Every structure is written in C-alpha cells, then in structure tokens.
Amino acid sequence: MGREGEPAHREGERSFTRILRPFAGSLSRRLLVLTILFVMLAEVLIFVPSVANFGLTWIEQRLAAAQIASLALEARPENMVTPALREELLKNAQVYGVALIRDDASRLVLSDDMPPKVDASFDLRDAMAMMLIMDAFETLFSREERVVRVAGEPRFGAGESIEIVFDESPLREAMLRYGKNIFLLSLVISIITAGLVFIVLHYMLVRPMRRLTGNMVAFREDPEDARRVIAPSERDDEIGVAERELALMQREIRATLNQKAHLASLGTAVSKISHDLRNILASAQLISDRIGAVNDPTVQHLAPRLFSSIDRAIDLCAKSLKFGVADEPVPTRRMIALRPLVEEVIEAASRDDDGIDWIADIPSELLADADPDQLFRLLLNLARNASQALTESMATAENPEVRLAARRTHGHVHIDISDNGPGLPRKAQDHLFEPFSGGARSDGTGLGLAIAAELARAHGGHIDLVSTGPGGTTFRICIPDAAAASQECSEVAE
C-alpha cells in the first residue's frame, strides 16, 4: 500500500509519472525519448561484456604471437639468436619478455637486455567473467602507463603456461578505439531503432489515442450532434475495444439526452393541457353535482363513482403529476381494502362493449398498506395496457380475459395482472419500464409502465414481468407493508 487505504499500483503510477515529468509534453515526445533511452541502456548492457571480451582477445593474440616467437627461438642451435633477431621477435610480438613454464620449470625464452619493472600481474587461466570485466575497465580508465605481466595457457600443449610482459598503453588505446566505435554504432542503432519503434507505435497507439481524445472533446462540446459519435474501427485489440465502448457510451448518452428533451417538451405540453383541463373539469364537477341531486336509483348508484373520478382528475391536474417533470409525491399510506379498489379499477378500465371478461380474484378481507390514489393509478395503467393488448388481438383471441389476483405473503401484498393476449413484442421486453422505448403498441409511448414502476418504487416495491408469450402476459406488483419496506420483495416472493 502507498498512502493509507490506497492500492500500491496507484502509488507506482504516480512515481512513474514523477519520473516522466522532465519529459513533459506530448505522448509522442515521451515515447521517442523513452525509446532512445531504453535502446541505449540495452546497448550499454551489451557494451560492457563486449569491451572485456575485446581486451581478452587482444591479450590472447599477444600470447599467441609470443608463443610463435619462442618457437622460432627454439629452432636455433642452443636457443641462441642475434640481438637484432631477438629485437625483431619481441617487436613483432609487442612484448618485453616471454617465459615458458614446462615440467614445473620456468624458463625465460625472450627478454630485453633491460626489461622494465612490472606494475601489475594477471592470470587468465582461472579468471572469472566478472573479474575480466573489472580488469578491462581498470585498463580502460587507467591514467598511468603500466607494464603488466599476463599468464595464460600456451596453445597446442607447448607447456604448462606462458607468461608475457608488455606495455599496457597499446591495449588501452585499442580498447578506447573499440569503445568509441561501439558507442557510435550503438548511437546510430539506437536512433534507427527508436525511429522505427516510434513510427510503429505512433501509428498503432498514439494516432488512435489522439483520435479517441479528439472525439471525446468534440462530443463533449455538442453531444446531441450525431456526427460526433465516433465510428469504431475493426481493430480487435484494446484500442478497438475502447473505440466500440466509447461509441456505445456516446450513443447511450445521446439517447438519454434526447429522452430528457422529449420529457421536458412533454412536461411543458402537459402543464398547458393540465391548466385548461382543470377548468373543463371544474365545469364537469358543477354539472355532476346537479346530476347527483336527481332522484334516480341508477344515478344515485353511479354518481359517487363519477364524483370520485372527477375529483381524482382535478387533483391530478392541480398537482401536475406528470412523468419526467415533477416527482411523484410521497405516498400517504394506510391500510385499505384491496377488493373495492380493484373493482373500481376494473370499472374504469372496462367498457360495456369491449367483449373482455374481467375477473377480480381478490379476497374480501385482504388489506394493502398503500396510498389509495397512487395504487389506483398503478393498477389502472396495467389494466388498460392489458385491455388494449386484447382489443388489438380481438380477431384472433378466444374468450379474452383479464384477471387481477392478489395474496399476502410475509408482510407483502402481491398483485398479479394477467391477460390471455398475444404477449409483449421483443422491443417492449428489451426496454420494459423505459419511457418512449417500452411501448407494446406501435403508437405507444411506454409511459404507462414507466409511471407504474415509479409508483411501485415509491411504495418500496417493484413490478416484474412474470411471463409473456402466445398464452398471455402476467405482471406482478409487490407492495410491502411500511413495517416490512426495508425487506426486498424478491426475498419472499413465491
């Protein structure tokens, strides 16, 4: 962990960002600089052992030349040579002296008359790689002109070992030339490699990322413009996934904005309609009051329900209960008898000539803890949807029927509204309870189901699509009691 409560990888990301801060700028610039640095680092890792190997090869060549010179000396009678020949042999071998160890006896084969003092000694017979690297860099960075003695194994079994004494300056000069050449070659390789890597990564990563960021900036400026939705490429890597997900997100954002614009327009229209409709209903209320005074049994039976319906309509207009503009008020809950409310819903949703058989399978003693007006609207929306589905399929349906059944289970009231219609289309199932998307009819808006779902959620419950198909459709409403509202309905649903 980095800071308290923070993952370690986040701290690592910040540390890497601080390292890159000196290379501030575009992603392309950072990529180019880092590529050159990494290639140069790789060349350094190659340079170190290659310089050590060059020094070892140079010394081995001196050993081989010294051994050849000693063989020429042994070919002479009594190993005697003239001073001029000895100088020539030593000069060709670039050494001051050569000694052979054979049969545990050391013999000086070639030597100057006045050999210089030896400053350092090295044994190549059992030297390790790290030791050779250290010796090579000691020679490379030495400021003194040293005379060194080196012992190695002679070739072709000419003895147990061979030792040479030589001036280290030619070795250091050769190593410096080699190092300079390697450095220049590494620099050229680094630039070429960095350029190639940069070009490849620029076209594979940087340009697509610039396209993504540019599209996001343009989309943010005008998200309602369909032309600013990114057109995903056919790449199957992470960039392609990011493009497709961005396009999907942008389309969803546009759809959401369009939906909100529709809802705002709908709210304005409903506000105007609500104002005028309230005046019309006020006149209807005056007329209904006079009708209620008529002394007729049928009128007296129907008048209370007419008054209740008009009062609900006036109250709905007065409160401007419209989806997407004003929130539904908090339900005023109380225990109510469910069967009379369901019968009133059936009477409001049915018509005398609709040919639909309405069945209320509600126990007379069943009570629901709900706001009666909101529950009435909830049931009426679903009942009218079922009625409309059956009316449209009346030519093919036999004995059209809408059934409202209810039961109480562990502090929850489950109300099932089912019909034997043709079932919901696939589009309505995919966008259930979404306004302007989940309509079952071609001219439907889906607001009925959306409003019903909102009213159910206000009671702490929900609506589920239990089944749909050629045999009919069933919706289930769960309304928990206020004391059980904290418990999910799904936990106790049968």
XYZ file of C-alpha atoms in Angstrom:
494
model
C 0.000 0.000 0.000
C 1.168 3.563 -0.747
C -0.901 6.065 1.181
C -3.421 4.883 3.727
C -6.240 2.987 2.017
C -4.683 3.352 -1.435
C -3.567 0.412 -3.653
C 0.145 0.019 -4.247
C -0.220 0.160 -8.041
C -1.676 3.688 -7.781
C 1.400 4.814 -5.848
C 3.561 3.164 -8.523
C 1.719 5.033 -11.256
C 2.346 8.354 -9.514
C 6.039 7.521 -9.063
C 6.363 6.708 -12.769
C 4.594 9.989 -13.613
C 7.090 11.913 -11.469
C 9.942 10.223 -13.336
C 8.446 11.290 -16.678
C 7.892 14.881 -15.538
C 11.195 16.114 -17.104
C 9.918 14.808 -20.456
C 6.693 16.828 -20.186
C 4.919 17.327 -23.469
C 3.041 15.209 -25.905
C 2.828 11.454 -25.689
C 4.843 11.188 -28.921
C 7.773 13.137 -27.426
C 7.827 10.997 -24.298
C 7.624 7.856 -26.390
C 10.567 8.907 -28.566
C 12.777 9.905 -25.599
C 11.989 6.753 -23.635
C 12.610 4.532 -26.659
C 16.072 6.092 -27.205
C 16.915 5.769 -23.510
C 15.858 2.135 -23.346
C 17.750 1.209 -26.514
C 20.859 2.988 -25.215
C 20.506 1.115 -21.929
C 20.370 -2.146 -23.856
C 23.483 -1.109 -25.796
C 25.297 -0.327 -22.533
C 24.489 -3.786 -21.238
C 25.981 -5.165 -24.459
C 28.955 -2.753 -24.435
C 30.337 -3.800 -21.024
C 30.989 -7.501 -21.769
C 31.971 -6.757 -25.383
C 34.795 -4.408 -24.252
C 36.022 -7.005 -21.767
C 35.948 -9.654 -24.488
C 37.862 -7.348 -26.849
C 40.611 -6.857 -24.237
C 40.794 -10.617 -23.595
C 41.066 -11.323 -27.332
C 43.825 -8.713 -27.721
C 45.872 -10.269 -24.889
C 45.336 -13.790 -26.250
C 46.667 -12.616 -29.596
C 49.760 -11.279 -27.819
C 50.181 -14.630 -26.060
C 49.884 -16.461 -29.380
C 52.403 -14.120 -31.037
C 54.815 -14.549 -28.101
C 54.493 -18.342 -28.332
C 55.291 -18.236 -32.056
C 58.333 -16.083 -31.332
C 59.523 -18.584 -28.705
C 59.170 -21.429 -31.221
C 61.420 -19.578 -33.644
C 63.983 -19.234 -30.870
C 63.848 -22.939 -30.014
C 64.593 -23.776 -33.639
C 68.027 -22.173 -33.332
C 71.016 -24.189 -32.068
C 71.336 -23.824 -28.335
C 68.497 -21.276 -28.435
C 70.980 -18.613 -29.445
C 69.882 -15.660 -31.624
C 71.493 -12.443 -32.597
C 70.431 -9.287 -30.761
C 68.880 -7.953 -33.953
C 66.698 -11.071 -34.418
C 65.677 -11.012 -30.756
C 64.614 -7.369 -31.049
C 62.619 -8.170 -34.163
C 60.874 -11.114 -32.470
C 59.983 -9.018 -29.413
C 58.794 -6.139 -31.601
C 56.541 -8.387 -33.684
C 55.093 -9.948 -30.536
C 54.770 -6.452 -28.923
C 56.152 -7.729 -25.618
C 59.175 -7.077 -23.407
C 59.703 -10.693 -22.435
C 58.363 -14.239 -22.771
C 58.650 -17.052 -20.242
C 57.508 -20.672 -20.580
C 56.716 -22.988 -17.700
C 57.297 -26.603 -18.682
C 57.748 -29.591 -16.361
C 57.361 -27.288 -13.349
C 60.375 -25.302 -14.519
C 60.197 -21.704 -15.613
C 62.458 -20.610 -18.454
C 62.900 -17.100 -19.799
C 62.731 -17.520 -23.558
C 62.907 -13.923 -24.799
C 63.695 -10.741 -22.971
C 65.100 -7.269 -23.436
C 68.508 -6.535 -22.111
C 66.951 -4.159 -19.602
C 63.312 -5.315 -19.045
C 61.063 -2.688 -17.360
C 59.584 -3.039 -13.909
C 56.265 -4.909 -13.797
C 53.409 -2.778 -12.343
C 50.611 -5.395 -12.305
C 50.127 -9.118 -12.888
C 47.099 -11.016 -14.279
C 46.365 -14.713 -14.661
C 43.945 -15.677 -17.425
C 43.919 -19.381 -16.634
C 41.236 -19.277 -13.930
C 39.796 -15.776 -14.337
C 36.019 -15.368 -13.915
C 33.836 -13.257 -16.257
C 33.232 -10.544 -13.656
C 36.944 -10.355 -12.883
C 37.763 -9.984 -16.600
C 35.203 -7.139 -16.868
C 36.686 -5.367 -13.854
C 40.261 -5.765 -15.184
C 39.176 -4.481 -18.606
C 37.644 -1.306 -17.170
C 40.653 -0.847 -14.888
C 42.817 -0.822 -18.003
C 40.382 1.380 -19.909
C 40.278 4.120 -17.275
C 43.880 3.872 -16.085
C 45.802 7.147 -16.267
C 49.241 5.538 -15.823
C 51.391 3.852 -18.446
C 51.720 0.476 -16.803
C 53.810 -2.574 -17.635
C 51.867 -5.745 -16.904
C 52.620 -9.445 -16.750
C 49.949 -11.836 -18.008
C 49.963 -15.600 -17.599
C 47.944 -17.907 -19.865
C 47.785 -21.381 -21.302
C 50.017 -21.976 -24.344
C 48.472 -23.433 -27.476
C 48.986 -26.987 -28.717
C 50.313 -28.197 -25.369
C 53.577 -26.273 -25.674
C 53.879 -26.129 -21.888
C 52.010 -25.687 -18.689
C 51.748 -21.903 -19.001
C 53.188 -18.940 -20.813
C 53.850 -15.512 -19.370
C 54.414 -12.280 -21.236
C 55.377 -8.794 -20.130
C 54.105 -5.923 -22.271
C 53.225 -2.270 -22.250
C 49.524 -1.704 -21.467
C 49.243 1.535 -23.470
C 48.565 -0.109 -26.871
C 45.838 -2.251 -25.235
C 44.178 0.799 -23.693
C 44.345 2.711 -26.991
C 42.832 -0.235 -28.854
C 40.071 -0.555 -26.243
C 39.324 3.181 -26.464
C 39.046 2.993 -30.254
C 36.825 -0.064 -29.972
C 34.661 1.607 -27.313
C 34.307 4.749 -29.433
C 33.281 2.700 -32.456
C 30.819 0.688 -30.366
C 29.372 3.895 -28.911
C 28.876 5.494 -32.325
C 27.421 2.288 -33.701
C 25.129 1.984 -30.673
C 24.038 5.588 -31.104
C 23.180 5.022 -34.769
C 21.368 1.773 -33.939
C 19.517 3.496 -31.104
C 18.353 6.345 -33.324
C 17.287 4.000 -36.121
C 15.572 1.598 -33.714
C 13.930 4.414 -31.779
C 12.726 5.950 -35.033
C 11.260 2.669 -36.256
C 9.651 1.913 -32.879
C 8.339 5.468 -32.692
C 6.802 5.299 -36.163
C 5.167 1.936 -35.478
C 3.837 2.947 -32.057
C 2.780 6.351 -33.365
C 0.547 4.798 -35.993
C -0.593 1.890 -33.807
C -1.169 3.709 -30.499
C -0.578 7.458 -30.490
C -2.717 8.366 -33.505
C -5.669 6.180 -32.388
C -5.402 7.670 -28.889
C -5.380 11.188 -30.363
C -8.446 10.227 -32.384
C -10.171 8.977 -29.236
C -9.320 12.064 -27.187
C -10.198 14.426 -30.046
C -13.541 12.706 -30.491
C -14.282 12.901 -26.764
C -13.506 16.637 -26.739
C -15.677 17.229 -29.815
C -18.519 15.116 -28.406
C -18.393 17.000 -25.112
C -18.845 20.283 -26.973
C -22.046 19.111 -28.691
C -23.231 15.668 -27.509
C -26.523 15.985 -29.391
C -24.763 16.062 -32.784
C -24.940 12.531 -34.211
C -21.963 13.245 -36.469
C -19.701 13.479 -33.423
C -20.276 9.872 -32.383
C -17.052 8.024 -33.104
C -17.049 5.455 -35.893
C -15.249 2.415 -34.390
C -12.565 0.683 -36.410
C -12.350 -3.056 -36.973
C -9.371 -3.495 -34.638
C -9.678 -6.400 -32.215
C -7.152 -5.115 -29.664
C -7.622 -2.822 -26.662
C -7.843 0.279 -28.869
C -10.644 -1.312 -30.873
C -12.477 -2.276 -27.673
C -12.091 1.290 -26.370
C -13.478 2.712 -29.644
C -16.502 0.408 -29.620
C -17.228 1.060 -25.942
C -16.861 4.817 -26.489
C -19.247 4.700 -29.451
C -21.765 2.706 -27.389
C -21.474 5.131 -24.477
C -21.901 8.144 -26.766
C -24.997 6.646 -28.382
C -26.476 5.929 -24.955
C -25.721 9.490 -23.814
C -27.388 10.887 -26.953
C -30.421 8.677 -26.381
C -30.623 9.820 -22.764
C -30.348 13.486 -23.750
C -32.995 13.053 -26.438
C -35.253 11.294 -23.942
C -34.817 14.103 -21.430
C -35.565 16.650 -24.154
C -38.734 14.742 -25.009
C -39.692 14.622 -21.351
C -39.103 18.359 -20.987
C -41.275 19.030 -24.030
C -43.875 16.645 -22.685
C -43.809 18.412 -19.328
C -44.408 21.780 -20.975
C -47.273 20.380 -23.028
C -48.817 18.630 -20.031
C -48.575 21.814 -17.981
C -50.602 23.672 -20.615
C -53.091 20.838 -21.005
C -53.387 20.471 -17.240
C -54.250 24.171 -16.863
C -57.009 24.050 -19.473
C -58.253 20.599 -18.429
C -58.648 21.758 -14.862
C -61.058 24.463 -15.970
C -63.031 21.956 -18.055
C -63.219 19.514 -15.143
C -64.389 22.284 -12.839
C -67.379 22.750 -15.129
C -67.924 18.990 -15.209
C -67.847 18.954 -11.437
C -70.656 21.556 -11.276
C -72.734 19.504 -13.703
C -72.079 16.280 -11.758
C -73.251 17.968 -8.564
C -76.578 18.741 -10.248
C -76.806 15.188 -11.610
C -76.285 13.871 -8.078
C -79.402 15.670 -6.999
C -81.557 13.649 -9.448
C -83.724 11.174 -7.571
C -82.999 8.107 -9.670
C -81.613 4.777 -8.298
C -79.209 4.285 -11.229
C -77.938 7.831 -10.985
C -77.541 7.534 -7.238
C -75.540 4.312 -7.751
C -73.204 5.756 -10.377
C -72.927 9.335 -9.105
C -70.412 8.640 -6.251
C -68.011 6.936 -8.640
C -68.418 9.752 -11.154
C -67.660 12.294 -8.421
C -64.614 10.278 -7.304
C -63.247 10.098 -10.854
C -63.683 13.822 -11.454
C -62.111 14.651 -8.089
C -59.098 12.481 -8.957
C -58.737 14.186 -12.325
C -58.945 17.651 -10.800
C -56.431 16.716 -8.110
C -54.108 15.252 -10.746
C -54.234 18.471 -12.765
C -53.795 20.644 -9.691
C -50.688 18.792 -8.553
C -49.260 18.492 -12.113
C -48.404 14.844 -11.623
C -46.615 14.345 -14.889
C -43.776 11.942 -15.614
C -40.332 13.490 -16.093
C -41.278 16.987 -14.909
C -42.412 16.657 -11.291
C -41.571 13.859 -8.899
C -44.361 11.731 -7.545
C -45.362 12.873 -4.042
C -44.524 10.691 -1.084
C -47.347 8.130 -0.719
C -49.857 8.766 2.074
C -50.092 5.155 3.165
C -52.830 3.476 5.129
C -54.399 0.042 5.330
C -57.105 -0.163 2.657
C -59.403 -2.941 1.468
C -57.981 -4.069 -1.846
C -61.041 -5.660 -3.456
C -63.192 -2.486 -3.683
C -60.243 -0.608 -5.154
C -59.672 -3.342 -7.752
C -63.375 -3.323 -8.667
C -63.183 0.429 -9.194
C -60.116 -0.079 -11.412
C -61.974 -2.677 -13.470
C -64.948 -0.371 -13.880
C -62.655 2.489 -15.012
C -60.649 0.323 -17.422
C -63.527 -1.670 -18.954
C -66.228 -0.702 -21.384
C -69.626 -2.316 -21.756
C -68.948 -3.331 -25.361
C -65.271 -4.339 -25.135
C -66.036 -8.078 -25.011
C -63.393 -8.699 -22.332
C -64.131 -10.814 -19.280
C -62.753 -9.033 -16.190
C -62.083 -11.250 -13.163
C -61.200 -9.964 -9.687
C -59.717 -12.831 -7.682
C -59.236 -10.760 -4.534
C -60.134 -11.982 -1.027
C -62.604 -9.571 0.552
C -60.564 -9.393 3.749
C -57.229 -8.643 2.031
C -55.733 -5.312 3.095
C -52.863 -3.390 1.483
C -50.682 -0.747 3.097
C -50.665 1.821 0.287
C -51.745 5.226 -0.934
C -55.180 4.509 -2.471
C -54.914 7.152 -5.221
C -51.430 6.078 -6.297
C -52.285 2.368 -6.137
C -55.400 3.089 -8.213
C -53.268 4.797 -10.883
C -50.734 1.970 -10.799
C -53.374 -0.749 -11.292
C -55.283 1.302 -13.857
C -52.178 1.732 -16.063
C -51.503 -2.002 -16.127
C -55.177 -2.889 -16.560
C -55.539 -0.535 -19.522
C -52.398 -1.975 -21.133
C -53.892 -5.468 -20.838
C -57.238 -4.252 -22.201
C -55.587 -2.545 -25.183
C -53.498 -5.645 -25.968
C -56.646 -7.805 -26.004
C -58.645 -5.259 -28.032
C -55.980 -5.190 -30.766
C -55.914 -9.009 -30.941
C -59.684 -9.487 -30.550
C -59.990 -11.069 -34.012
C -57.662 -13.938 -33.091
C -58.250 -14.215 -29.320
C -60.780 -16.612 -27.881
C -62.606 -15.613 -24.700
C -60.416 -12.565 -23.954
C -59.848 -12.275 -20.243
C -58.060 -10.009 -17.781
C -57.547 -11.395 -14.302
C -56.485 -9.451 -11.210
C -55.408 -11.707 -8.353
C -53.792 -10.828 -5.039
C -52.398 -12.525 -1.945
C -50.476 -11.554 1.162
C -47.073 -13.146 1.887
C -44.923 -12.238 4.894
C -45.917 -8.579 5.115
C -46.056 -8.101 1.332
C -49.063 -7.913 -0.979
C -48.542 -9.480 -4.405
C -50.976 -8.396 -7.129
C -50.909 -10.290 -10.442
C -52.459 -8.741 -13.544
C -52.639 -11.258 -16.384
C -54.274 -11.498 -19.779
C -54.523 -14.179 -22.461
C -53.377 -11.913 -25.269
C -50.549 -12.415 -27.803
C -47.758 -11.371 -25.435
C -45.308 -8.470 -25.493
C -43.125 -7.838 -28.573
C -39.377 -8.216 -28.233
C -38.761 -4.441 -28.328
C -41.122 -3.887 -25.399
C -39.406 -6.666 -23.408
C -35.943 -5.227 -24.044
C -36.972 -1.727 -22.887
C -39.537 -2.546 -20.255
C -40.477 0.365 -17.941
C -38.470 2.825 -20.114
C -40.454 5.860 -21.324
C -40.612 6.321 -25.105
C -38.955 2.919 -25.579
C -41.048 0.215 -23.891
C -44.422 0.717 -25.616
C -46.127 -2.525 -26.602
C -48.121 -0.800 -29.360
C -46.657 0.864 -32.429
C -48.117 4.221 -31.342
C -47.464 3.700 -27.633
C -45.008 5.750 -25.581
C -44.361 3.295 -22.755
C -45.228 5.971 -20.200
C -47.927 3.829 -18.565
C -45.468 1.149 -17.478
C -42.849 3.752 -16.550
C -45.310 5.622 -14.323
C -46.490 2.357 -12.773
C -42.915 1.338 -11.975
C -42.237 4.714 -10.375
C -45.363 4.453 -8.210
C -44.375 0.940 -7.108
C -40.877 2.115 -6.177
C -42.375 4.977 -4.173
C -44.063 2.301 -2.008
C -40.772 0.417 -1.601
C -41.931 -2.287 -4.031
C -41.500 -3.115 -7.676
C -43.143 -4.578 -10.768
C -41.890 -7.723 -12.503
C -42.767 -9.279 -15.826
C -43.563 -12.832 -14.712
C -44.270 -14.303 -18.155
C -45.226 -13.305 -21.685
C -45.876 -15.191 -24.874
C -48.669 -16.521 -27.093
C -50.504 -17.718 -23.989
C -50.682 -14.250 -22.460
C -48.793 -11.826 -20.242
C -48.558 -11.592 -16.462
C -47.209 -8.670 -14.419
C -46.650 -8.962 -10.677
C -46.793 -5.961 -8.364
C -45.194 -6.224 -4.924
C -46.285 -3.695 -2.303
C -44.611 -4.219 1.080
C -46.150 -3.019 4.309
C -44.495 0.034 5.800
C -43.038 -2.123 8.588
C -41.531 -4.523 6.019
C -40.437 -1.925 3.472
C -36.757 -2.469 4.256
C -37.002 -6.089 3.140
C -36.681 -6.828 -0.571
C -39.840 -8.229 -2.153
C -37.831 -10.783 -4.086
C -36.755 -12.425 -0.858
C -40.285 -13.509 -0.028
C -41.867 -13.824 -3.455
C -43.088 -17.270 -4.297
